Amino acid sequence: MAYKLNVNGQSLTADAPPDMPLLWVLRDVLNLRGTKYGCGIGQCAACTVQLNGKAARSCQTPVSAVGNQAVTTIEGLSVDGTHPVQIAWTEIDVPQCGYCQAGQMMAAAALLTKKPNPSDSDIDSAMNGNLCRCGTYLRIRKAIHKAAALSTNASAKAPQQASLTPAAK
């Protein structure tokens, strides 16, 4: 069956059985390989993507359940790696083996959309269930705080830049 999906801001068509997990549609049908297969039972969250801005386990989401929801994968977080989460992950040097990091980053980005300045408790709660075999949890928390600060700084600068007239630029 053909499904019209909104993936990373693009309208894409995927021919897949209705019960095929979104993970496999993304990886095998649409060739978006950033979303990782971890456990296949929704326990590790390596496969996390966003559906309408909320973190979702793509290994447990059948393509038929996606409907009109906007799907965002790690490839769609930003075109050029400039999303605050991506910058923070690099600056803090979060990954060790890196396998779980796409899912970690997608969950972190969803958290920051919901709570732009999260506490440690907010982070721990939102990231609970995103497993990292290398144990980089403290770096992940630090990177989320850094991404929040980067987002806040970018937001604070935007209105000033927007208010400039062309002649003032």
PDB file of C-alpha atoms in Angstrom:
ATOM      1  CA  MET A   1       0.000   0.000   0.000  1.00  0.00           C
ATOM      2  CA  ALA A   2       1.246   3.510  -0.753  1.00  0.00           C
ATOM      3  CA  TYR A   3       1.484   5.968   2.140  1.00  0.00           C
ATOM      4  CA  LYS A   4       1.962   9.685   1.709  1.00  0.00           C
ATOM      5  CA  LEU A   5       4.195  10.837   4.561  1.00  0.00           C
ATOM      6  CA  ASN A   6       5.450  14.235   5.673  1.00  0.00           C
ATOM      7  CA  VAL A   7       9.077  13.444   6.519  1.00  0.00           C
ATOM      8  CA  ASN A   8      11.508  16.219   7.396  1.00  0.00           C
ATOM      9  CA  GLY A   9       9.234  18.762   5.751  1.00  0.00           C
ATOM     10  CA  GLN A  10       8.952  16.856   2.477  1.00  0.00           C
ATOM     11  CA  SER A  11       5.979  14.978   1.110  1.00  0.00           C
ATOM     12  CA  LEU A  12       7.200  11.450   0.379  1.00  0.00           C
ATOM     13  CA  THR A  13       5.420   8.319  -0.762  1.00  0.00           C
ATOM     14  CA  ALA A  14       6.321   4.943   0.692  1.00  0.00           C
ATOM     15  CA  ASP A  15       5.016   1.647  -0.591  1.00  0.00           C
ATOM     16  CA  ALA A  16       4.822  -0.613   2.460  1.00  0.00           C
ATOM     17  CA  PRO A  17       2.499  -3.016   4.256  1.00  0.00           C
ATOM     18  CA  PRO A  18       0.319  -1.240   6.869  1.00  0.00           C
ATOM     19  CA  ASP A  19       1.953  -3.061   9.784  1.00  0.00           C
ATOM     20  CA  MET A  20       5.527  -2.233   8.734  1.00  0.00           C
ATOM     21  CA  PRO A  21       7.212  -0.244  11.514  1.00  0.00           C
ATOM     22  CA  LEU A  22       8.014   3.350  10.644  1.00  0.00           C
ATOM     23  CA  LEU A  23      11.665   2.540  11.434  1.00  0.00           C
ATOM     24  CA  TRP A  24      11.909   0.174   8.471  1.00  0.00           C
ATOM     25  CA  VAL A  25       9.958   2.507   6.185  1.00  0.00           C
ATOM     26  CA  LEU A  26      12.427   5.290   7.001  1.00  0.00           C
ATOM     27  CA  ARG A  27      15.538   3.133   6.673  1.00  0.00           C
ATOM     28  CA  ASP A  28      14.695   0.619   3.966  1.00  0.00           C
ATOM     29  CA  VAL A  29      12.043   2.329   1.842  1.00  0.00           C
ATOM     30  CA  LEU A  30      12.993   6.020   2.117  1.00  0.00           C
ATOM     31  CA  ASN A  31      16.734   5.403   2.618  1.00  0.00           C
ATOM     32  CA  LEU A  32      16.990   7.644   5.702  1.00  0.00           C
ATOM     33  CA  ARG A  33      19.565   5.651   7.657  1.00  0.00           C
ATOM     34  CA  GLY A  34      20.102   7.980  10.632  1.00  0.00           C
ATOM     35  CA  THR A  35      17.323   6.385  12.676  1.00  0.00           C
ATOM     36  CA  LYS A  36      18.810   3.290  14.305  1.00  0.00           C
ATOM     37  CA  TYR A  37      17.431  -0.126  15.113  1.00  0.00           C
ATOM     38  CA  GLY A  38      18.205  -1.004  18.715  1.00  0.00           C
ATOM     39  CA  CYS A  39      16.007  -3.572  20.413  1.00  0.00           C
ATOM     40  CA  GLY A  40      12.914  -3.672  18.198  1.00  0.00           C
ATOM     41  CA  ILE A  41      10.556  -3.673  21.196  1.00  0.00           C
ATOM     42  CA  GLY A  42      10.528   0.014  22.119  1.00  0.00           C
ATOM     43  CA  GLN A  43      12.693  -0.382  25.213  1.00  0.00           C
ATOM     44  CA  CYS A  44      15.988   1.276  24.243  1.00  0.00           C
ATOM     45  CA  ALA A  45      14.778   4.319  22.229  1.00  0.00           C
ATOM     46  CA  ALA A  46      17.647   4.204  19.722  1.00  0.00           C
ATOM     47  CA  CYS A  47      14.925   4.454  17.059  1.00  0.00           C
ATOM     48  CA  THR A  48      13.384   7.666  18.414  1.00  0.00           C
ATOM     49  CA  VAL A  49      11.987  10.110  15.868  1.00  0.00           C
ATOM     50  CA  GLN A  50       9.501  12.922  16.354  1.00  0.00           C
ATOM     51  CA  LEU A  51       5.851  12.744  15.391  1.00  0.00           C
ATOM     52  CA  ASN A  52       4.389  16.247  15.426  1.00  0.00           C
ATOM     53  CA  GLY A  53       7.295  17.313  17.628  1.00  0.00           C
ATOM     54  CA  LYS A  54       6.867  14.561  20.215  1.00  0.00           C
ATOM     55  CA  ALA A  55       9.405  11.783  20.736  1.00  0.00           C
ATOM     56  CA  ALA A  56       8.151   8.437  19.404  1.00  0.00           C
ATOM     57  CA  ARG A  57       9.640   4.953  19.090  1.00  0.00           C
ATOM     58  CA  SER A  58       9.654   4.278  15.364  1.00  0.00           C
ATOM     59  CA  CYS A  59      10.150   0.531  15.845  1.00  0.00           C
ATOM     60  CA  GLN A  60       6.730   0.359  17.531  1.00  0.00           C
ATOM     61  CA  THR A  61       4.850   2.765  15.259  1.00  0.00           C
ATOM     62  CA  PRO A  62       3.256   1.105  12.244  1.00  0.00           C
ATOM     63  CA  VAL A  63       3.395   3.233   9.124  1.00  0.00           C
ATOM     64  CA  SER A  64      -0.408   3.052   8.937  1.00  0.00           C
ATOM     65  CA  ALA A  65      -0.623   4.939  12.270  1.00  0.00           C
ATOM     66  CA  VAL A  66       1.431   7.925  11.091  1.00  0.00           C
ATOM     67  CA  GLY A  67      -1.318   9.536   8.998  1.00  0.00           C
ATOM     68  CA  ASN A  68      -0.787  13.289   8.523  1.00  0.00           C
ATOM     69  CA  GLN A  69       1.648  13.653  11.407  1.00  0.00           C
ATOM     70  CA  ALA A  70       4.920  15.381  10.641  1.00  0.00           C
ATOM     71  CA  VAL A  71       7.802  12.923  10.988  1.00  0.00           C
ATOM     72  CA  THR A  72      11.188  14.368  11.890  1.00  0.00           C
ATOM     73  CA  THR A  73      14.294  12.205  11.816  1.00  0.00           C
ATOM     74  CA  ILE A  74      17.856  13.046  12.806  1.00  0.00           C
ATOM     75  CA  GLU A  75      18.460  14.034   9.166  1.00  0.00           C
ATOM     76  CA  GLY A  76      15.675  16.598   9.456  1.00  0.00           C
ATOM     77  CA  LEU A  77      16.772  18.201  12.716  1.00  0.00           C
ATOM     78  CA  SER A  78      18.738  20.696  10.621  1.00  0.00           C
ATOM     79  CA  VAL A  79      20.117  20.642   7.117  1.00  0.00           C
ATOM     80  CA  ASP A  80      23.585  21.786   8.108  1.00  0.00           C
ATOM     81  CA  GLY A  81      24.083  20.538  11.684  1.00  0.00           C
ATOM     82  CA  THR A  82      23.220  23.878  13.256  1.00  0.00           C
ATOM     83  CA  HIS A  83      20.347  22.785  15.487  1.00  0.00           C
ATOM     84  CA  PRO A  84      21.263  23.693  19.088  1.00  0.00           C
ATOM     85  CA  VAL A  85      21.142  20.020  20.094  1.00  0.00           C
ATOM     86  CA  GLN A  86      23.571  19.061  17.335  1.00  0.00           C
ATOM     87  CA  ILE A  87      25.929  21.888  18.245  1.00  0.00           C
ATOM     88  CA  ALA A  88      25.796  21.030  21.957  1.00  0.00           C
ATOM     89  CA  TRP A  89      26.362  17.319  21.308  1.00  0.00           C
ATOM     90  CA  THR A  90      29.501  18.188  19.371  1.00  0.00           C
ATOM     91  CA  GLU A  91      30.800  20.801  21.813  1.00  0.00           C
ATOM     92  CA  ILE A  92      30.250  18.552  24.856  1.00  0.00           C
ATOM     93  CA  ASP A  93      31.596  15.521  22.919  1.00  0.00           C
ATOM     94  CA  VAL A  94      28.653  13.396  24.039  1.00  0.00           C
ATOM     95  CA  PRO A  95      28.972  10.241  21.923  1.00  0.00           C
ATOM     96  CA  GLN A  96      31.237   7.410  22.858  1.00  0.00           C
ATOM     97  CA  CYS A  97      30.235   4.629  20.470  1.00  0.00           C
ATOM     98  CA  GLY A  98      27.471   6.884  19.134  1.00  0.00           C
ATOM     99  CA  TYR A  99      24.937   4.215  18.253  1.00  0.00           C
ATOM    100  CA  CYS A 100      22.126   5.508  20.481  1.00  0.00           C
ATOM    101  CA  GLN A 101      22.829   9.177  19.918  1.00  0.00           C
ATOM    102  CA  ALA A 102      20.361   9.866  17.092  1.00  0.00           C
ATOM    103  CA  GLY A 103      17.537   8.703  19.355  1.00  0.00           C
ATOM    104  CA  GLN A 104      18.979  10.626  22.296  1.00  0.00           C
ATOM    105  CA  MET A 105      19.190  13.808  20.231  1.00  0.00           C
ATOM    106  CA  MET A 106      15.653  13.477  18.882  1.00  0.00           C
ATOM    107  CA  ALA A 107      14.285  12.995  22.412  1.00  0.00           C
ATOM    108  CA  ALA A 108      16.331  15.963  23.649  1.00  0.00           C
ATOM    109  CA  ALA A 109      15.074  18.198  20.829  1.00  0.00           C
ATOM    110  CA  ALA A 110      11.476  17.216  21.607  1.00  0.00           C
ATOM    111  CA  LEU A 111      12.056  18.039  25.285  1.00  0.00           C
ATOM    112  CA  LEU A 112      13.478  21.465  24.452  1.00  0.00           C
ATOM    113  CA  THR A 113      10.484  22.259  22.252  1.00  0.00           C
ATOM    114  CA  LYS A 114       8.191  21.476  25.178  1.00  0.00           C
ATOM    115  CA  LYS A 115      10.420  22.903  27.940  1.00  0.00           C
ATOM    116  CA  PRO A 116      12.963  25.426  26.627  1.00  0.00           C
ATOM    117  CA  ASN A 117      14.816  25.639  29.960  1.00  0.00           C
ATOM    118  CA  PRO A 118      14.550  22.181  31.550  1.00  0.00           C
ATOM    119  CA  SER A 119      15.764  21.296  35.030  1.00  0.00           C
ATOM    120  CA  ASP A 120      17.880  18.207  35.695  1.00  0.00           C
ATOM    121  CA  SER A 121      14.691  16.503  36.844  1.00  0.00           C
ATOM    122  CA  ASP A 122      12.892  17.446  33.606  1.00  0.00           C
ATOM    123  CA  ILE A 123      15.796  16.074  31.585  1.00  0.00           C
ATOM    124  CA  ASP A 124      15.993  12.853  33.576  1.00  0.00           C
ATOM    125  CA  SER A 125      12.256  12.321  33.205  1.00  0.00           C
ATOM    126  CA  ALA A 126      12.164  13.061  29.467  1.00  0.00           C
ATOM    127  CA  MET A 127      15.244  10.991  28.706  1.00  0.00           C
ATOM    128  CA  ASN A 128      14.227   8.056  30.911  1.00  0.00           C
ATOM    129  CA  GLY A 129      14.125   5.017  28.668  1.00  0.00           C
ATOM    130  CA  ASN A 130      16.727   6.289  26.218  1.00  0.00           C
ATOM    131  CA  LEU A 131      19.428   3.750  26.940  1.00  0.00           C
ATOM    132  CA  CYS A 132      23.134   4.311  26.360  1.00  0.00           C
ATOM    133  CA  ARG A 133      25.366   1.264  26.706  1.00  0.00           C
ATOM    134  CA  CYS A 134      28.373   3.550  27.106  1.00  0.00           C
ATOM    135  CA  GLY A 135      26.797   5.457  29.999  1.00  0.00           C
ATOM    136  CA  THR A 136      27.118   8.978  28.612  1.00  0.00           C
ATOM    137  CA  TYR A 137      24.100  10.169  30.621  1.00  0.00           C
ATOM    138  CA  LEU A 138      25.930  12.985  32.427  1.00  0.00           C
ATOM    139  CA  ARG A 139      27.283  14.351  29.138  1.00  0.00           C
ATOM    140  CA  ILE A 140      23.813  14.056  27.619  1.00  0.00           C
ATOM    141  CA  ARG A 141      22.332  16.100  30.463  1.00  0.00           C
ATOM    142  CA  LYS A 142      25.100  18.687  30.140  1.00  0.00           C
ATOM    143  CA  ALA A 143      24.541  18.903  26.377  1.00  0.00           C
ATOM    144  CA  ILE A 144      20.799  19.428  26.840  1.00  0.00           C
ATOM    145  CA  HIS A 145      21.485  22.318  29.197  1.00  0.00           C
ATOM    146  CA  LYS A 146      23.972  23.708  26.647  1.00  0.00           C
ATOM    147  CA  ALA A 147      21.419  23.351  23.823  1.00  0.00           C
ATOM    148  CA  ALA A 148      18.841  25.163  25.953  1.00  0.00           C
ATOM    149  CA  ALA A 149      21.310  28.018  26.485  1.00  0.00           C
ATOM    150  CA  LEU A 150      22.133  28.131  22.771  1.00  0.00           C
ATOM    151  CA  SER A 151      18.409  28.242  21.923  1.00  0.00           C
ATOM    152  CA  THR A 152      17.814  31.007  24.446  1.00  0.00           C
ATOM    153  CA  ASN A 153      20.722  33.049  23.069  1.00  0.00           C
ATOM    154  CA  ALA A 154      19.488  32.588  19.493  1.00  0.00           C
ATOM    155  CA  SER A 155      15.955  33.634  20.476  1.00  0.00           C
ATOM    156  CA  ALA A 156      17.233  36.689  22.307  1.00  0.00           C
ATOM    157  CA  LYS A 157      19.193  37.834  19.243  1.00  0.00           C
ATOM    158  CA  ALA A 158      16.445  37.173  16.675  1.00  0.00           C
ATOM    159  CA  PRO A 159      14.084  40.071  17.534  1.00  0.00           C
ATOM    160  CA  GLN A 160      16.951  42.591  17.473  1.00  0.00           C
ATOM    161  CA  GLN A 161      18.069  41.412  14.052  1.00  0.00           C
ATOM    162  CA  ALA A 162      14.502  41.298  12.731  1.00  0.00           C
ATOM    163  CA  SER A 163      13.868  44.883  13.805  1.00  0.00           C
ATOM    164  CA  LEU A 164      16.715  46.287  11.718  1.00  0.00           C
ATOM    165  CA  THR A 165      15.667  48.081   8.574  1.00  0.00           C
ATOM    166  CA  PRO A 166      17.483  47.204   5.346  1.00  0.00           C
ATOM    167  CA  ALA A 167      19.320  50.538   5.512  1.00  0.00           C
ATOM    168  CA  ALA A 168      20.542  49.799   9.050  1.00  0.00           C
ATOM    169  CA  LYS A 169      22.032  46.475   8.006  1.00  0.00           C
TER     170      LYS A 169
END
